[in-house]
mmCIF file of C-alpha atoms in Angstrom:
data_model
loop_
_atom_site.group_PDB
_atom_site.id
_atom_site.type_symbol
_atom_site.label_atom_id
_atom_site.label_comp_id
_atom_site.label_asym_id
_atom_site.label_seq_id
_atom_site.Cartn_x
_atom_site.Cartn_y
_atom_site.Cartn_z
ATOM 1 C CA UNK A 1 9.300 -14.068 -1.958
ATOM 2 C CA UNK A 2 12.513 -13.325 -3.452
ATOM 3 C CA UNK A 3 15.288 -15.978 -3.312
ATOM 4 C CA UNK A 4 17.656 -15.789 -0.115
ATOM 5 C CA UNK A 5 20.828 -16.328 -2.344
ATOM 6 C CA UNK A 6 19.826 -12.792 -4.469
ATOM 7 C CA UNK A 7 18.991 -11.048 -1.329
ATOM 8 C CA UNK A 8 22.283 -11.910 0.132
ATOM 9 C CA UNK A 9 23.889 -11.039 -2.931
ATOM 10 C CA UNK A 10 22.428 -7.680 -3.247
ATOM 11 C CA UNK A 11 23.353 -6.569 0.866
ATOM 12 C CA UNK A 12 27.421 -8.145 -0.130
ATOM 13 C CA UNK A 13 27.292 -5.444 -3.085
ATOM 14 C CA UNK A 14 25.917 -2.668 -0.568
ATOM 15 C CA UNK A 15 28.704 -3.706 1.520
ATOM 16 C CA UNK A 16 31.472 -3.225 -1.206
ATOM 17 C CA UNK A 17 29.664 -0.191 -2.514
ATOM 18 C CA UNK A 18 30.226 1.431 1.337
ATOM 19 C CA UNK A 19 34.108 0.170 1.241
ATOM 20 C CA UNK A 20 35.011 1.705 -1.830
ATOM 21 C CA UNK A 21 32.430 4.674 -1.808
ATOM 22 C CA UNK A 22 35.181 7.512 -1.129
ATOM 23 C CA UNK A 23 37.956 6.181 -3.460
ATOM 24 C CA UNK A 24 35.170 5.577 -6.289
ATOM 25 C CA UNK A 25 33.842 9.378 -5.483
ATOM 26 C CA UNK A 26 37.097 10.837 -5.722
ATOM 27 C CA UNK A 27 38.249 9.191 -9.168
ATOM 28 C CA UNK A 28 35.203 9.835 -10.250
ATOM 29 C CA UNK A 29 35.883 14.183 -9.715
ATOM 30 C CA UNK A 30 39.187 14.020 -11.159
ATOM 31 C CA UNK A 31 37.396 12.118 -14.386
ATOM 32 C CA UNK A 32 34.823 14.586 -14.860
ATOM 33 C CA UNK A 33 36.902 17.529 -13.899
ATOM 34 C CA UNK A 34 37.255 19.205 -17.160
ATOM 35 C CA UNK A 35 40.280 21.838 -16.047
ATOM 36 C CA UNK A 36 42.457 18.821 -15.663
ATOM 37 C CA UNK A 37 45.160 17.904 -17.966
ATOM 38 C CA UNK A 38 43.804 14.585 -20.225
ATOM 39 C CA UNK A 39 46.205 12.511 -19.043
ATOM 40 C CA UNK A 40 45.618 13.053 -15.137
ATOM 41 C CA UNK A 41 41.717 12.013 -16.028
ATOM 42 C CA UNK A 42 43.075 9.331 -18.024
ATOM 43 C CA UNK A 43 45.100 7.636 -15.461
ATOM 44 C CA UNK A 44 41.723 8.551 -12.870
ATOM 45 C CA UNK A 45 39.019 6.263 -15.492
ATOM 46 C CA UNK A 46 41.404 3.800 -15.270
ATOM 47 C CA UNK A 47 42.058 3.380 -11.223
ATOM 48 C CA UNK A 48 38.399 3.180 -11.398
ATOM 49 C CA UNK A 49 38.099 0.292 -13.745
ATOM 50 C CA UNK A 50 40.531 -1.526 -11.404
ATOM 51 C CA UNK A 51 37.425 -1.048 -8.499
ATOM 52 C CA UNK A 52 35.600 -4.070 -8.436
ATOM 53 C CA UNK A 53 32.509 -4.301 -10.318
ATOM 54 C CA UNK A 54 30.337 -4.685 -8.067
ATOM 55 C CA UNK A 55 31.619 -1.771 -5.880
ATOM 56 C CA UNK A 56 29.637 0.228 -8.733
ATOM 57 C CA UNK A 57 26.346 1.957 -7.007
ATOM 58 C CA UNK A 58 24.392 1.090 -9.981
ATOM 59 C CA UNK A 59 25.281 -2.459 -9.170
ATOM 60 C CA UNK A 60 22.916 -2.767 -6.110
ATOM 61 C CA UNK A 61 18.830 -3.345 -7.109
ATOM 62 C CA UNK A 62 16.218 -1.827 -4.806
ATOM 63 C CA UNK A 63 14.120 -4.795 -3.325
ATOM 64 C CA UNK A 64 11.204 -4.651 -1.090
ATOM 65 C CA UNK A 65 12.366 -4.685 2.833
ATOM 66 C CA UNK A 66 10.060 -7.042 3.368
ATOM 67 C CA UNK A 67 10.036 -9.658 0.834
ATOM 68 C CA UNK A 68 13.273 -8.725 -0.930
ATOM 69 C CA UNK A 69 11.641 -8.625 -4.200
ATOM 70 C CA UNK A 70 12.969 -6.265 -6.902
ATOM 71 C CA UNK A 71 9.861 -5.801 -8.897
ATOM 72 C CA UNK A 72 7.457 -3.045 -9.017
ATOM 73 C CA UNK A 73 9.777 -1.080 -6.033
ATOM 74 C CA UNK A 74 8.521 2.017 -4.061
ATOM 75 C CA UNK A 75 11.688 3.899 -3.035
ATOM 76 C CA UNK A 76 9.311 6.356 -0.742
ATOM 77 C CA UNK A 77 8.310 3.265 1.251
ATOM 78 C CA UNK A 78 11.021 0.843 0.683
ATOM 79 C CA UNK A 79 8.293 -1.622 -0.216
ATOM 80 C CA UNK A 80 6.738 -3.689 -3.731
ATOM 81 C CA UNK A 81 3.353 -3.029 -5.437
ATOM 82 C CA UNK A 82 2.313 -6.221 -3.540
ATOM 83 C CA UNK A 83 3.339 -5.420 -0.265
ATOM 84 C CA UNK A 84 2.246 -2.143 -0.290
ATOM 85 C CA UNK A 85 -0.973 -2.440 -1.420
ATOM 86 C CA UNK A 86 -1.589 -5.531 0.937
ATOM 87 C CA UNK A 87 -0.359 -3.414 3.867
ATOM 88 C CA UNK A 88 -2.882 -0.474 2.998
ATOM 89 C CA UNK A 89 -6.294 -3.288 3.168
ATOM 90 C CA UNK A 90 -5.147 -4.152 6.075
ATOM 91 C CA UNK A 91 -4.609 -0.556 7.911
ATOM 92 C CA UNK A 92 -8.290 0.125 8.730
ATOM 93 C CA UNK A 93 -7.663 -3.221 10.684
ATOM 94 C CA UNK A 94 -4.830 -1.889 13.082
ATOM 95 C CA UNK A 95 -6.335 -1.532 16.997
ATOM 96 C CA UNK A 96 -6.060 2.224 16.481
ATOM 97 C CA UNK A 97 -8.268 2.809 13.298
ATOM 98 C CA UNK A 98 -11.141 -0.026 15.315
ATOM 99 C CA UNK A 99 -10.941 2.385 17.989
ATOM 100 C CA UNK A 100 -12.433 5.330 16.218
ATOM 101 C CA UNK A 101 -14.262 2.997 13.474
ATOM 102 C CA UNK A 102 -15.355 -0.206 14.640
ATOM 103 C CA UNK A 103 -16.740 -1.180 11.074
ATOM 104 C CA UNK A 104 -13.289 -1.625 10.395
ATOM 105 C CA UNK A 105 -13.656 0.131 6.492
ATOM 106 C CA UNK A 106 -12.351 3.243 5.220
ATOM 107 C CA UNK A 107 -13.473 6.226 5.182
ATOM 108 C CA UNK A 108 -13.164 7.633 8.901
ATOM 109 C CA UNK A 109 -13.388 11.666 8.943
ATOM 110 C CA UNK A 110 -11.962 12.957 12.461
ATOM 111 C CA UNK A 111 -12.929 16.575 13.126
ATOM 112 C CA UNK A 112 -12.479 18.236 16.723
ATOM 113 C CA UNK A 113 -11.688 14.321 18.158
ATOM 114 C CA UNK A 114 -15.174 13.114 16.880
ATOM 115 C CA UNK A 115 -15.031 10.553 14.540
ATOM 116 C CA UNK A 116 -17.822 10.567 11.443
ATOM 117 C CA UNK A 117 -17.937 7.309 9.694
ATOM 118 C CA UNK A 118 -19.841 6.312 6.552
ATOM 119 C CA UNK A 119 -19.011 8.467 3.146
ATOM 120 C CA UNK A 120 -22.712 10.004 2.487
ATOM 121 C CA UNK A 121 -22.765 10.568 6.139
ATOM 122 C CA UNK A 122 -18.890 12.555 5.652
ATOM 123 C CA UNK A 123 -20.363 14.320 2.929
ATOM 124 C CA UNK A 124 -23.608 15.733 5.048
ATOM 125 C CA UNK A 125 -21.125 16.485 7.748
ATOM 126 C CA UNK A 126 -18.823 18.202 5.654
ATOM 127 C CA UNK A 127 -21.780 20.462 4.097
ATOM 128 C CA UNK A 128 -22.830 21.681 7.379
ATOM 129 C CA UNK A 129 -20.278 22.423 8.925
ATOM 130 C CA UNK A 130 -18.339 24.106 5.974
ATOM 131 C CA UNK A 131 -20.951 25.641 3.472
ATOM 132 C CA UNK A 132 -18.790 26.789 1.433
ATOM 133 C CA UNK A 133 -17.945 25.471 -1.162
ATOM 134 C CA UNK A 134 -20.945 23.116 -0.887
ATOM 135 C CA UNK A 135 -20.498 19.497 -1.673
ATOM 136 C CA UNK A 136 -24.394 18.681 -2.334
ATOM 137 C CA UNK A 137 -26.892 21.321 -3.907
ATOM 138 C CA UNK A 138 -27.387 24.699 -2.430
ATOM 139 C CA UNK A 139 -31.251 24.793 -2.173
ATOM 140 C CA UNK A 140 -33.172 22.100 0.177
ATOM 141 C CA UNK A 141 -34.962 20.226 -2.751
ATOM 142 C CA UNK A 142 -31.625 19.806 -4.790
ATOM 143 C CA UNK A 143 -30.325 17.718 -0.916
ATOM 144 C CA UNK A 144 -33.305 15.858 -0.690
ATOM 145 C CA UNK A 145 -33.197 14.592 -4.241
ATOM 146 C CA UNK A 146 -29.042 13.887 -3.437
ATOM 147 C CA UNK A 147 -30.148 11.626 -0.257
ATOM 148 C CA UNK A 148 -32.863 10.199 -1.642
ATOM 149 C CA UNK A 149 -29.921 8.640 -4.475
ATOM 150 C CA UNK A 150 -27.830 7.985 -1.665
ATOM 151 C CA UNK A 151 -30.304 5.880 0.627
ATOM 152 C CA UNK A 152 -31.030 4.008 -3.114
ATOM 153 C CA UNK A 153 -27.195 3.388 -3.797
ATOM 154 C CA UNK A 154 -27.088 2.016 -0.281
ATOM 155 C CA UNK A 155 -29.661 -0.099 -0.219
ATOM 156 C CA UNK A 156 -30.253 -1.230 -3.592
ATOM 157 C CA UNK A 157 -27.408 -1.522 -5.821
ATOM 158 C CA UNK A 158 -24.585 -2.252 -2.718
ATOM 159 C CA UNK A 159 -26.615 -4.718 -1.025
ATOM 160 C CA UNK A 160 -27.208 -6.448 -4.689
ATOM 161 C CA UNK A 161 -23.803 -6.864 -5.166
ATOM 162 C CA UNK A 162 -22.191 -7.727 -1.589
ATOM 163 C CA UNK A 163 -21.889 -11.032 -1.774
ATOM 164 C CA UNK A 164 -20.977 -11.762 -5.695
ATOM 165 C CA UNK A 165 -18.083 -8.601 -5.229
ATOM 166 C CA UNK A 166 -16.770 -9.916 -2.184
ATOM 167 C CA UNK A 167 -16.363 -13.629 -3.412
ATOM 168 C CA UNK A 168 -14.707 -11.999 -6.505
ATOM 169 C CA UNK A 169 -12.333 -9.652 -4.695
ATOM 170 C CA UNK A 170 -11.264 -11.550 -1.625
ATOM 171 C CA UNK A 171 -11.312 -14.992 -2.037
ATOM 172 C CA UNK A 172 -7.681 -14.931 -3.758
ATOM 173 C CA UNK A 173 -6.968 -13.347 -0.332
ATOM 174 C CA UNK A 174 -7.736 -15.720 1.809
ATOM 175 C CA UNK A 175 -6.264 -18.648 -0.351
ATOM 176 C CA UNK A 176 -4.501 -21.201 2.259
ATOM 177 C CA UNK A 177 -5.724 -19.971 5.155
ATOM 178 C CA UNK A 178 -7.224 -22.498 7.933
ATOM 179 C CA UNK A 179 -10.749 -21.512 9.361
ATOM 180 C CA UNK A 180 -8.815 -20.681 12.697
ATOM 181 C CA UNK A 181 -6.626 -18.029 10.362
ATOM 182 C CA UNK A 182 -9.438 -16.549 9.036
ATOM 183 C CA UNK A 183 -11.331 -16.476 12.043
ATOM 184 C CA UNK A 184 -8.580 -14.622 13.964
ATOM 185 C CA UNK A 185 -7.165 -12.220 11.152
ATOM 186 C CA UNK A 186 -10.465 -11.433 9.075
ATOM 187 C CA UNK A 187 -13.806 -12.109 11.197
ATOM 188 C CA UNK A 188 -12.349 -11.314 14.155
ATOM 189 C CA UNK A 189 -11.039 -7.785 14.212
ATOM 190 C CA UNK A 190 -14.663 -6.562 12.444
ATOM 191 C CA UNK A 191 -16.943 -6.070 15.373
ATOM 192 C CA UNK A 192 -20.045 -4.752 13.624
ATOM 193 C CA UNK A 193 -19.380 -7.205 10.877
ATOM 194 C CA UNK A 194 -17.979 -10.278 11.741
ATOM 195 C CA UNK A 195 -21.167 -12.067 11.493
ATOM 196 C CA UNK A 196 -21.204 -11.031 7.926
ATOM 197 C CA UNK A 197 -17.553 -12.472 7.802
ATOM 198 C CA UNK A 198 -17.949 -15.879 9.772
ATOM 199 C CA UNK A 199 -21.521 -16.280 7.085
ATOM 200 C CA UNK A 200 -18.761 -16.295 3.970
ATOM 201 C CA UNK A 201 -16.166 -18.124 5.630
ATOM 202 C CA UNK A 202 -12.973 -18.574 3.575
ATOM 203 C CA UNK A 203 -14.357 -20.543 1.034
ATOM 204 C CA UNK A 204 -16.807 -17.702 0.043
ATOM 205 C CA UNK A 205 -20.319 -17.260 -0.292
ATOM 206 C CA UNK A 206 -22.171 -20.588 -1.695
ATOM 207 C CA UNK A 207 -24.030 -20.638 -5.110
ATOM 208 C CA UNK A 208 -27.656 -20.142 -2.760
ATOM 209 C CA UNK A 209 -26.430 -17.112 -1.345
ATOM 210 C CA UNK A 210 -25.385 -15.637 -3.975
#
């Protein structure tokens, strides 16, 4: 979180940008207009330098709307790296994605208001309903020989690592938070795999489990 003194620093030099917008645009014309006489752009640079400094546009930093922090800054979303990418793991979480995927993990394929969920599942989907261009193999044996690597990826190597990858990727995430917290913002909103959730806990997954 940034500190409230830059914040309120940065909006006072947005304000005095805005004040002295149209006199700064104006003297800044006459300067660059090059079928002036020298002297007229002269006397224009230097009404300008009389303008405060801090009326200067470049004066202002982008910060994050929500956190006011000026690093890493995403002028499409008005947001930092941190809060951006924090906002996107928690989307599939929103009441709206739950409704169509109760698993609460991306990816959710909506096609003529049906929801598909799971990505092997997609990519079947996707195959059969638009051959071309094919996503799998053409012939039957080259699709049983892709599903029979899916079902193994599934079952094998995911399951394997589950519980090491998800005390290495989310435990930083749920730093400081009371069991009630995590109960209510992680746990809860997974239906299908809350039980999965409430068996880590916020501390993570002991040494046995994993």
């Amino acid at each position: 979180m940034a500190k409230l003194s830059s914040v309120n620093k940065n909006e006072r030099r947005k304000q005095l940008v805005k004040k002295y917008a149209g006199r700064y645009a104006k003297l800044k014309a006459i300067a660059a207009d090059s079928s002036l006489d020298d002297s007229e752009r002269l006397i224009a640079r230097l009404k300008m330098a009389e303008i405060p400094r801090n009326a200067n546009p470049t004066r202002i930093r982008n910060r994050c709307e929500l956190t006011g922090r000026p690093r890493a800054y995403y002028r499409k979303f008005r947001l930092c790296r941190v809060q951006l990418r924090d906002l996107a793991n928690k989307g599939q979480l929103a009441p709206e994605y739950l409704a169509i995927n109760p698993n609460g993990v991306v990816p959710t394929l909506v096609h003529d208001g049906q929801p598909i969920t799971d990505s092997s599942v997609i990519v079947e989907y996707l195959d059969e309903v638009f051959p071309e261009p094919a996503l799998t193999a053409l012939d039957a044996a080259g699709r049983a020989r892709v599903r029979a690597w899916m079902r193994f990826l599934e079952e094998v190597p995911t399951y394997a690592v589950r519980v090491p990858s998800f005390n290495r990727a989310f435990l930083k995430r749920f730093s400081g938070m009371t069991h009630e917290q995590f109960v209510d913002e992680q746990a809860g909103p997974r239906p299908l795999r809350k039980h999965f959730y409430l068996k880590m806990s916020e501390q993570g997954f002991g040494a046995q489990a994993v």
